[in-house]
């Protein structure tokens, strides 16, 4: 059994134009072309499309998605790994929803707020051990105190700033920007300023990151898939690393 491009576009909440683009760049080819010139997709193509859409939701660019899919030996194995991540996110979001619902109920009912229940699912300490191992307990304590001192609006603004920086890095990579160009170096400067604004870390404070710390982070973005995902995957992280290396050479 197979499905027409219009049927798949509707089922996947995408467009025929997007599917044709995926075909043009070799990311998702139709299973066959009908006598009328229409594209048709079979089960294997649907599984690949599902993986593409899942990876897009993680913020990966199309070139990186192609690399990921080409490296995968087993679609079921990859989907199980992604399912585990989704289930973890589902649990976290469910806890956040329940926490907010309890707060609303307490406020509307004039009840006493239960502080120990208000922040279930809002865990910014999940990397505590890793931070302490890399930079020491004092670094974590200072950055944790700084984060806790911020209002909800300030935290949201900070998160949006970080997300926008990652998005701008990814967009520059996907457009083939030269790491040594003015555009890439402006992003590296923004990255430097962003790191300088985080108290407690070796990069925080008026002086900002040292050359060693700045380059060490750049290498870690490539080596650690969790960080690489913020920049469109390892290839995108490689672009960020190269731009940061140029910045360090010129300025640090």
PDB file of N, CA and C in Angstrom, residues 130-225:
ATOM      1  N   UNK A 130      27.190  17.404  37.024  1.00  0.00           N
ATOM      2  CA  UNK A 130      28.087  17.618  35.890  1.00  0.00           C
ATOM      3  C   UNK A 130      28.779  18.968  35.989  1.00  0.00           C
ATOM      4  N   UNK A 131      28.023  20.006  36.377  1.00  0.00           N
ATOM      5  CA  UNK A 131      28.606  21.339  36.517  1.00  0.00           C
ATOM      6  C   UNK A 131      29.660  21.340  37.614  1.00  0.00           C
ATOM      7  N   UNK A 132      29.338  20.706  38.743  1.00  0.00           N
ATOM      8  CA  UNK A 132      30.290  20.670  39.850  1.00  0.00           C
ATOM      9  C   UNK A 132      31.559  19.903  39.473  1.00  0.00           C
ATOM     10  N   UNK A 133      31.401  18.850  38.682  1.00  0.00           N
ATOM     11  CA  UNK A 133      32.553  18.070  38.259  1.00  0.00           C
ATOM     12  C   UNK A 133      33.460  18.866  37.331  1.00  0.00           C
ATOM     13  N   UNK A 134      32.827  19.652  36.437  1.00  0.00           N
ATOM     14  CA  UNK A 134      33.600  20.413  35.453  1.00  0.00           C
ATOM     15  C   UNK A 134      34.226  21.662  36.067  1.00  0.00           C
ATOM     16  N   UNK A 135      33.426  22.412  36.860  1.00  0.00           N
ATOM     17  CA  UNK A 135      33.865  23.741  37.282  1.00  0.00           C
ATOM     18  C   UNK A 135      33.839  23.968  38.795  1.00  0.00           C
ATOM     19  N   UNK A 136      33.429  22.953  39.562  1.00  0.00           N
ATOM     20  CA  UNK A 136      33.480  23.073  41.012  1.00  0.00           C
ATOM     21  C   UNK A 136      32.139  23.405  41.637  1.00  0.00           C
ATOM     22  N   UNK A 137      32.013  23.066  42.930  1.00  0.00           N
ATOM     23  CA  UNK A 137      30.752  23.285  43.649  1.00  0.00           C
ATOM     24  C   UNK A 137      30.425  24.763  43.771  1.00  0.00           C
ATOM     25  N   UNK A 138      31.458  25.610  43.915  1.00  0.00           N
ATOM     26  CA  UNK A 138      31.217  27.041  44.063  1.00  0.00           C
ATOM     27  C   UNK A 138      30.593  27.623  42.804  1.00  0.00           C
ATOM     28  N   UNK A 139      31.032  27.136  41.643  1.00  0.00           N
ATOM     29  CA  UNK A 139      30.472  27.627  40.382  1.00  0.00           C
ATOM     30  C   UNK A 139      28.988  27.308  40.302  1.00  0.00           C
ATOM     31  N   UNK A 140      28.624  26.082  40.685  1.00  0.00           N
ATOM     32  CA  UNK A 140      27.203  25.718  40.641  1.00  0.00           C
ATOM     33  C   UNK A 140      26.414  26.534  41.653  1.00  0.00           C
ATOM     34  N   UNK A 141      26.944  26.683  42.869  1.00  0.00           N
ATOM     35  CA  UNK A 141      26.221  27.398  43.923  1.00  0.00           C
ATOM     36  C   UNK A 141      25.934  28.840  43.512  1.00  0.00           C
ATOM     37  N   UNK A 142      26.917  29.504  42.901  1.00  0.00           N
ATOM     38  CA  UNK A 142      26.728  30.897  42.496  1.00  0.00           C
ATOM     39  C   UNK A 142      25.717  31.022  41.358  1.00  0.00           C
ATOM     40  N   UNK A 143      25.836  30.149  40.365  1.00  0.00           N
ATOM     41  CA  UNK A 143      24.911  30.233  39.240  1.00  0.00           C
ATOM     42  C   UNK A 143      23.498  29.831  39.665  1.00  0.00           C
ATOM     43  N   UNK A 144      23.393  28.870  40.593  1.00  0.00           N
ATOM     44  CA  UNK A 144      22.089  28.449  41.099  1.00  0.00           C
ATOM     45  C   UNK A 144      21.434  29.580  41.872  1.00  0.00           C
ATOM     46  N   UNK A 145      22.212  30.275  42.718  1.00  0.00           N
ATOM     47  CA  UNK A 145      21.673  31.407  43.478  1.00  0.00           C
ATOM     48  C   UNK A 145      21.232  32.524  42.550  1.00  0.00           C
ATOM     49  N   UNK A 146      22.011  32.762  41.500  1.00  0.00           N
ATOM     50  CA  UNK A 146      21.638  33.790  40.504  1.00  0.00           C
ATOM     51  C   UNK A 146      20.322  33.435  39.822  1.00  0.00           C
ATOM     52  N   UNK A 147      20.176  32.167  39.422  1.00  0.00           N
ATOM     53  CA  UNK A 147      18.953  31.746  38.732  1.00  0.00           C
ATOM     54  C   UNK A 147      17.741  31.851  39.652  1.00  0.00           C
ATOM     55  N   UNK A 148      17.892  31.435  40.901  1.00  0.00           N
ATOM     56  CA  UNK A 148      16.774  31.481  41.836  1.00  0.00           C
ATOM     57  C   UNK A 148      16.371  32.912  42.181  1.00  0.00           C
ATOM     58  N   UNK A 149      17.309  33.849  42.042  1.00  0.00           N
ATOM     59  CA  UNK A 149      17.008  35.244  42.382  1.00  0.00           C
ATOM     60  C   UNK A 149      16.200  35.955  41.305  1.00  0.00           C
ATOM     61  N   UNK A 150      16.104  35.359  40.132  1.00  0.00           N
ATOM     62  CA  UNK A 150      15.424  35.993  39.006  1.00  0.00           C
ATOM     63  C   UNK A 150      13.918  35.802  39.102  1.00  0.00           C
ATOM     64  N   UNK A 151      13.186  36.793  38.602  1.00  0.00           N
ATOM     65  CA  UNK A 151      11.735  36.678  38.522  1.00  0.00           C
ATOM     66  C   UNK A 151      11.365  35.760  37.373  1.00  0.00           C
ATOM     67  N   UNK A 152      10.095  35.366  37.310  1.00  0.00           N
ATOM     68  CA  UNK A 152       9.638  34.499  36.225  1.00  0.00           C
ATOM     69  C   UNK A 152       9.852  35.170  34.869  1.00  0.00           C
ATOM     70  N   UNK A 153       9.589  36.468  34.785  1.00  0.00           N
ATOM     71  CA  UNK A 153       9.769  37.196  33.524  1.00  0.00           C
ATOM     72  C   UNK A 153      11.240  37.248  33.131  1.00  0.00           C
ATOM     73  N   UNK A 154      12.110  37.443  34.124  1.00  0.00           N
ATOM     74  CA  UNK A 154      13.542  37.492  33.839  1.00  0.00           C
ATOM     75  C   UNK A 154      14.053  36.144  33.352  1.00  0.00           C
ATOM     76  N   UNK A 155      13.567  35.060  33.977  1.00  0.00           N
ATOM     77  CA  UNK A 155      13.962  33.725  33.540  1.00  0.00           C
ATOM     78  C   UNK A 155      13.491  33.457  32.114  1.00  0.00           C
ATOM     79  N   UNK A 156      12.251  33.851  31.830  1.00  0.00           N
ATOM     80  CA  UNK A 156      11.709  33.645  30.486  1.00  0.00           C
ATOM     81  C   UNK A 156      12.512  34.422  29.451  1.00  0.00           C
ATOM     82  N   UNK A 157      12.861  35.675  29.784  1.00  0.00           N
ATOM     83  CA  UNK A 157      13.640  36.499  28.856  1.00  0.00           C
ATOM     84  C   UNK A 157      15.014  35.883  28.609  1.00  0.00           C
ATOM     85  N   UNK A 158      15.615  35.346  29.664  1.00  0.00           N
ATOM     86  CA  UNK A 158      16.931  34.712  29.531  1.00  0.00           C
ATOM     87  C   UNK A 158      16.852  33.488  28.628  1.00  0.00           C
ATOM     88  N   UNK A 159      15.837  32.666  28.841  1.00  0.00           N
ATOM     89  CA  UNK A 159      15.676  31.463  28.039  1.00  0.00           C
ATOM     90  C   UNK A 159      15.422  31.812  26.579  1.00  0.00           C
ATOM     91  N   UNK A 160      14.633  32.858  26.340  1.00  0.00           N
ATOM     92  CA  UNK A 160      14.366  33.281  24.964  1.00  0.00           C
ATOM     93  C   UNK A 160      15.639  33.784  24.294  1.00  0.00           C
ATOM     94  N   UNK A 161      16.461  34.495  25.061  1.00  0.00           N
ATOM     95  CA  UNK A 161      17.723  34.998  24.521  1.00  0.00           C
ATOM     96  C   UNK A 161      18.631  33.842  24.117  1.00  0.00           C
ATOM     97  N   UNK A 162      18.717  32.837  24.980  1.00  0.00           N
ATOM     98  CA  UNK A 162      19.551  31.672  24.677  1.00  0.00           C
ATOM     99  C   UNK A 162      19.023  30.918  23.467  1.00  0.00           C
ATOM    100  N   UNK A 163      17.689  30.740  23.409  1.00  0.00           N
ATOM    101  CA  UNK A 163      17.085  30.029  22.283  1.00  0.00           C
ATOM    102  C   UNK A 163      17.299  30.783  20.981  1.00  0.00           C
ATOM    103  N   UNK A 164      17.201  32.124  21.029  1.00  0.00           N
ATOM    104  CA  UNK A 164      17.391  32.930  19.823  1.00  0.00           C
ATOM    105  C   UNK A 164      18.832  32.855  19.340  1.00  0.00           C
ATOM    106  N   UNK A 165      19.776  32.843  20.275  1.00  0.00           N
ATOM    107  CA  UNK A 165      21.178  32.725  19.899  1.00  0.00           C
ATOM    108  C   UNK A 165      21.432  31.397  19.201  1.00  0.00           C
ATOM    109  N   UNK A 166      20.891  30.314  19.766  1.00  0.00           N
ATOM    110  CA  UNK A 166      21.051  29.003  19.130  1.00  0.00           C
ATOM    111  C   UNK A 166      20.413  28.959  17.755  1.00  0.00           C
ATOM    112  N   UNK A 167      19.221  29.555  17.636  1.00  0.00           N
ATOM    113  CA  UNK A 167      18.524  29.587  16.352  1.00  0.00           C
ATOM    114  C   UNK A 167      19.302  30.379  15.316  1.00  0.00           C
ATOM    115  N   UNK A 168      19.897  31.495  15.731  1.00  0.00           N
ATOM    116  CA  UNK A 168      20.667  32.327  14.792  1.00  0.00           C
ATOM    117  C   UNK A 168      21.947  31.614  14.344  1.00  0.00           C
ATOM    118  N   UNK A 169      22.577  30.883  15.261  1.00  0.00           N
ATOM    119  CA  UNK A 169      23.748  30.082  14.882  1.00  0.00           C
ATOM    120  C   UNK A 169      23.351  29.037  13.842  1.00  0.00           C
ATOM    121  N   UNK A 170      22.247  28.335  14.099  1.00  0.00           N
ATOM    122  CA  UNK A 170      21.797  27.277  13.192  1.00  0.00           C
ATOM    123  C   UNK A 170      21.460  27.839  11.813  1.00  0.00           C
ATOM    124  N   UNK A 171      20.764  28.978  11.798  1.00  0.00           N
ATOM    125  CA  UNK A 171      20.381  29.590  10.520  1.00  0.00           C
ATOM    126  C   UNK A 171      21.620  29.996   9.720  1.00  0.00           C
ATOM    127  N   UNK A 172      22.616  30.530  10.404  1.00  0.00           N
ATOM    128  CA  UNK A 172      23.849  30.926   9.712  1.00  0.00           C
ATOM    129  C   UNK A 172      24.561  29.715   9.126  1.00  0.00           C
ATOM    130  N   UNK A 173      24.599  28.630   9.889  1.00  0.00           N
ATOM    131  CA  UNK A 173      25.226  27.394   9.394  1.00  0.00           C
ATOM    132  C   UNK A 173      24.508  26.877   8.155  1.00  0.00           C
ATOM    133  N   UNK A 174      23.176  26.847   8.211  1.00  0.00           N
ATOM    134  CA  UNK A 174      22.400  26.297   7.098  1.00  0.00           C
ATOM    135  C   UNK A 174      22.535  27.148   5.842  1.00  0.00           C
ATOM    136  N   UNK A 175      22.851  28.429   6.009  1.00  0.00           N
ATOM    137  CA  UNK A 175      23.056  29.300   4.841  1.00  0.00           C
ATOM    138  C   UNK A 175      24.487  29.262   4.340  1.00  0.00           C
ATOM    139  N   UNK A 176      25.325  28.472   4.995  1.00  0.00           N
ATOM    140  CA  UNK A 176      26.704  28.336   4.538  1.00  0.00           C
ATOM    141  C   UNK A 176      27.591  29.523   4.847  1.00  0.00           C
ATOM    142  N   UNK A 177      27.293  30.229   5.931  1.00  0.00           N
ATOM    143  CA  UNK A 177      28.086  31.399   6.306  1.00  0.00           C
ATOM    144  C   UNK A 177      29.507  30.974   6.677  1.00  0.00           C
ATOM    145  N   UNK A 178      30.482  31.762   6.272  1.00  0.00           N
ATOM    146  CA  UNK A 178      31.888  31.501   6.597  1.00  0.00           C
ATOM    147  C   UNK A 178      32.120  31.783   8.078  1.00  0.00           C
ATOM    148  N   UNK A 179      32.734  30.843   8.821  1.00  0.00           N
ATOM    149  CA  UNK A 179      32.981  31.075  10.249  1.00  0.00           C
ATOM    150  C   UNK A 179      33.789  32.336  10.538  1.00  0.00           C
ATOM    151  N   UNK A 180      34.608  32.754   9.570  1.00  0.00           N
ATOM    152  CA  UNK A 180      35.442  33.937   9.774  1.00  0.00           C
ATOM    153  C   UNK A 180      34.769  35.223   9.309  1.00  0.00           C
ATOM    154  N   UNK A 181      33.556  35.126   8.777  1.00  0.00           N
ATOM    155  CA  UNK A 181      32.861  36.297   8.245  1.00  0.00           C
ATOM    156  C   UNK A 181      32.416  37.226   9.365  1.00  0.00           C
ATOM    157  N   UNK A 182      32.048  38.447   8.982  1.00  0.00           N
ATOM    158  CA  UNK A 182      31.554  39.429   9.954  1.00  0.00           C
ATOM    159  C   UNK A 182      30.297  38.922  10.650  1.00  0.00           C
ATOM    160  N   UNK A 183      29.414  38.256   9.884  1.00  0.00           N
ATOM    161  CA  UNK A 183      28.170  37.754  10.469  1.00  0.00           C
ATOM    162  C   UNK A 183      28.435  36.705  11.540  1.00  0.00           C
ATOM    163  N   UNK A 184      29.308  35.743  11.233  1.00  0.00           N
ATOM    164  CA  UNK A 184      29.625  34.695  12.199  1.00  0.00           C
ATOM    165  C   UNK A 184      30.357  35.267  13.404  1.00  0.00           C
ATOM    166  N   UNK A 185      31.214  36.239  13.182  1.00  0.00           N
ATOM    167  CA  UNK A 185      31.953  36.831  14.292  1.00  0.00           C
ATOM    168  C   UNK A 185      31.062  37.691  15.181  1.00  0.00           C
ATOM    169  N   UNK A 186      30.018  38.274  14.602  1.00  0.00           N
ATOM    170  CA  UNK A 186      29.037  39.000  15.417  1.00  0.00           C
ATOM    171  C   UNK A 186      28.292  38.027  16.330  1.00  0.00           C
ATOM    172  N   UNK A 187      28.001  36.830  15.805  1.00  0.00           N
ATOM    173  CA  UNK A 187      27.364  35.804  16.629  1.00  0.00           C
ATOM    174  C   UNK A 187      28.312  35.347  17.733  1.00  0.00           C
ATOM    175  N   UNK A 188      29.583  35.191  17.402  1.00  0.00           N
ATOM    176  CA  UNK A 188      30.568  34.788  18.415  1.00  0.00           C
ATOM    177  C   UNK A 188      30.675  35.845  19.510  1.00  0.00           C
ATOM    178  N   UNK A 189      30.588  37.112  19.133  1.00  0.00           N
ATOM    179  CA  UNK A 189      30.611  38.191  20.129  1.00  0.00           C
ATOM    180  C   UNK A 189      29.386  38.114  21.041  1.00  0.00           C
ATOM    181  N   UNK A 190      28.216  37.861  20.434  1.00  0.00           N
ATOM    182  CA  UNK A 190      27.006  37.676  21.239  1.00  0.00           C
ATOM    183  C   UNK A 190      27.160  36.498  22.185  1.00  0.00           C
ATOM    184  N   UNK A 191      27.784  35.432  21.710  1.00  0.00           N
ATOM    185  CA  UNK A 191      27.997  34.244  22.529  1.00  0.00           C
ATOM    186  C   UNK A 191      28.918  34.573  23.707  1.00  0.00           C
ATOM    187  N   UNK A 192      29.951  35.341  23.434  1.00  0.00           N
ATOM    188  CA  UNK A 192      30.886  35.759  24.480  1.00  0.00           C
ATOM    189  C   UNK A 192      30.148  36.568  25.544  1.00  0.00           C
ATOM    190  N   UNK A 193      29.325  37.528  25.101  1.00  0.00           N
ATOM    191  CA  UNK A 193      28.583  38.373  26.041  1.00  0.00           C
ATOM    192  C   UNK A 193      27.581  37.551  26.841  1.00  0.00           C
ATOM    193  N   UNK A 194      26.971  36.565  26.195  1.00  0.00           N
ATOM    194  CA  UNK A 194      26.009  35.687  26.873  1.00  0.00           C
ATOM    195  C   UNK A 194      26.708  34.905  27.989  1.00  0.00           C
ATOM    196  N   UNK A 195      27.877  34.354  27.700  1.00  0.00           N
ATOM    197  CA  UNK A 195      28.626  33.606  28.705  1.00  0.00           C
ATOM    198  C   UNK A 195      29.090  34.511  29.840  1.00  0.00           C
ATOM    199  N   UNK A 196      29.450  35.729  29.489  1.00  0.00           N
ATOM    200  CA  UNK A 196      29.937  36.662  30.511  1.00  0.00           C
ATOM    201  C   UNK A 196      28.846  36.995  31.528  1.00  0.00           C
ATOM    202  N   UNK A 197      27.594  36.887  31.125  1.00  0.00           N
ATOM    203  CA  UNK A 197      26.481  37.274  31.985  1.00  0.00           C
ATOM    204  C   UNK A 197      26.022  36.163  32.933  1.00  0.00           C
ATOM    205  N   UNK A 198      26.709  35.002  32.915  1.00  0.00           N
ATOM    206  CA  UNK A 198      26.311  33.886  33.782  1.00  0.00           C
ATOM    207  C   UNK A 198      27.240  33.831  34.989  1.00  0.00           C
ATOM    208  N   UNK A 199      26.768  34.266  36.157  1.00  0.00           N
ATOM    209  CA  UNK A 199      27.630  34.277  37.350  1.00  0.00           C
ATOM    210  C   UNK A 199      28.050  32.872  37.760  1.00  0.00           C
ATOM    211  N   UNK A 200      29.228  32.790  38.351  1.00  0.00           N
ATOM    212  CA  UNK A 200      29.667  31.523  38.923  1.00  0.00           C
ATOM    213  C   UNK A 200      30.465  30.652  37.987  1.00  0.00           C
ATOM    214  N   UNK A 201      30.260  30.783  36.685  1.00  0.00           N
ATOM    215  CA  UNK A 201      31.011  29.972  35.736  1.00  0.00           C
ATOM    216  C   UNK A 201      32.361  30.640  35.465  1.00  0.00           C
ATOM    217  N   UNK A 202      33.331  29.895  34.934  1.00  0.00           N
ATOM    218  CA  UNK A 202      34.628  30.499  34.611  1.00  0.00           C
ATOM    219  C   UNK A 202      34.523  31.628  33.590  1.00  0.00           C
ATOM    220  N   UNK A 203      33.388  31.690  32.889  1.00  0.00           N
ATOM    221  CA  UNK A 203      33.215  32.754  31.897  1.00  0.00           C
ATOM    222  C   UNK A 203      32.472  33.957  32.420  1.00  0.00           C
ATOM    223  N   UNK A 204      31.903  33.848  33.631  1.00  0.00           N
ATOM    224  CA  UNK A 204      31.106  34.931  34.167  1.00  0.00           C
ATOM    225  C   UNK A 204      31.952  36.061  34.729  1.00  0.00           C
ATOM    226  N   UNK A 205      31.359  37.262  34.783  1.00  0.00           N
ATOM    227  CA  UNK A 205      32.067  38.406  35.345  1.00  0.00           C
ATOM    228  C   UNK A 205      32.472  39.415  34.296  1.00  0.00           C
ATOM    229  N   UNK A 206      33.023  40.514  34.745  1.00  0.00           N
ATOM    230  CA  UNK A 206      33.334  41.633  33.855  1.00  0.00           C
ATOM    231  C   UNK A 206      34.318  41.256  32.757  1.00  0.00           C
ATOM    232  N   UNK A 207      35.317  40.444  33.105  1.00  0.00           N
ATOM    233  CA  UNK A 207      36.337  40.099  32.111  1.00  0.00           C
ATOM    234  C   UNK A 207      35.812  39.152  31.042  1.00  0.00           C
ATOM    235  N   UNK A 208      34.829  38.365  31.399  1.00  0.00           N
ATOM    236  CA  UNK A 208      34.281  37.416  30.446  1.00  0.00           C
ATOM    237  C   UNK A 208      35.124  36.158  30.355  1.00  0.00           C
ATOM    238  N   UNK A 209      34.753  35.239  29.466  1.00  0.00           N
ATOM    239  CA  UNK A 209      35.462  33.953  29.348  1.00  0.00           C
ATOM    240  C   UNK A 209      36.928  34.125  28.966  1.00  0.00           C
ATOM    241  N   UNK A 210      37.756  33.266  29.542  1.00  0.00           N
ATOM    242  CA  UNK A 210      39.152  33.231  29.111  1.00  0.00           C
ATOM    243  C   UNK A 210      39.223  32.512  27.761  1.00  0.00           C
ATOM    244  N   UNK A 211      40.362  32.625  27.107  1.00  0.00           N
ATOM    245  CA  UNK A 211      40.556  31.947  25.834  1.00  0.00           C
ATOM    246  C   UNK A 211      40.386  30.433  25.998  1.00  0.00           C
ATOM    247  N   UNK A 212      40.974  29.898  27.085  1.00  0.00           N
ATOM    248  CA  UNK A 212      40.927  28.450  27.301  1.00  0.00           C
ATOM    249  C   UNK A 212      39.492  27.977  27.536  1.00  0.00           C
ATOM    250  N   UNK A 213      38.753  28.721  28.350  1.00  0.00           N
ATOM    251  CA  UNK A 213      37.377  28.343  28.654  1.00  0.00           C
ATOM    252  C   UNK A 213      36.505  28.453  27.404  1.00  0.00           C
ATOM    253  N   UNK A 214      36.674  29.523  26.659  1.00  0.00           N
ATOM    254  CA  UNK A 214      35.881  29.764  25.454  1.00  0.00           C
ATOM    255  C   UNK A 214      36.106  28.650  24.430  1.00  0.00           C
ATOM    256  N   UNK A 215      37.366  28.285  24.213  1.00  0.00           N
ATOM    257  CA  UNK A 215      37.674  27.231  23.247  1.00  0.00           C
ATOM    258  C   UNK A 215      37.265  25.856  23.772  1.00  0.00           C
ATOM    259  N   UNK A 216      37.368  25.669  25.087  1.00  0.00           N
ATOM    260  CA  UNK A 216      36.939  24.401  25.675  1.00  0.00           C
ATOM    261  C   UNK A 216      35.454  24.165  25.499  1.00  0.00           C
ATOM    262  N   UNK A 217      34.670  25.222  25.696  1.00  0.00           N
ATOM    263  CA  UNK A 217      33.232  25.106  25.474  1.00  0.00           C
ATOM    264  C   UNK A 217      32.941  24.801  24.010  1.00  0.00           C
ATOM    265  N   UNK A 218      33.655  25.474  23.119  1.00  0.00           N
ATOM    266  CA  UNK A 218      33.447  25.269  21.684  1.00  0.00           C
ATOM    267  C   UNK A 218      33.658  23.806  21.310  1.00  0.00           C
ATOM    268  N   UNK A 219      34.700  23.197  21.855  1.00  0.00           N
ATOM    269  CA  UNK A 219      34.955  21.778  21.587  1.00  0.00           C
ATOM    270  C   UNK A 219      33.865  20.897  22.194  1.00  0.00           C
ATOM    271  N   UNK A 220      33.368  21.282  23.374  1.00  0.00           N
ATOM    272  CA  UNK A 220      32.347  20.484  24.042  1.00  0.00           C
ATOM    273  C   UNK A 220      31.033  20.508  23.264  1.00  0.00           C
ATOM    274  N   UNK A 221      30.734  21.623  22.609  1.00  0.00           N
ATOM    275  CA  UNK A 221      29.508  21.702  21.815  1.00  0.00           C
ATOM    276  C   UNK A 221      29.486  20.613  20.742  1.00  0.00           C
ATOM    277  N   UNK A 222      30.644  20.313  20.184  1.00  0.00           N
ATOM    278  CA  UNK A 222      30.738  19.298  19.134  1.00  0.00           C
ATOM    279  C   UNK A 222      30.750  17.892  19.731  1.00  0.00           C
ATOM    280  N   UNK A 223      31.472  17.734  20.836  1.00  0.00           N
ATOM    281  CA  UNK A 223      31.658  16.402  21.416  1.00  0.00           C
ATOM    282  C   UNK A 223      30.409  15.869  22.109  1.00  0.00           C
ATOM    283  N   UNK A 224      29.587  16.769  22.665  1.00  0.00           N
ATOM    284  CA  UNK A 224      28.418  16.358  23.446  1.00  0.00           C
ATOM    285  C   UNK A 224      27.151  16.594  22.633  1.00  0.00           C
ATOM    286  N   UNK A 225      26.430  15.519  22.307  1.00  0.00           N
ATOM    287  CA  UNK A 225      25.248  15.631  21.453  1.00  0.00           C
ATOM    288  C   UNK A 225      24.160  16.509  22.057  1.00  0.00           C
TER     289      UNK A 225
END
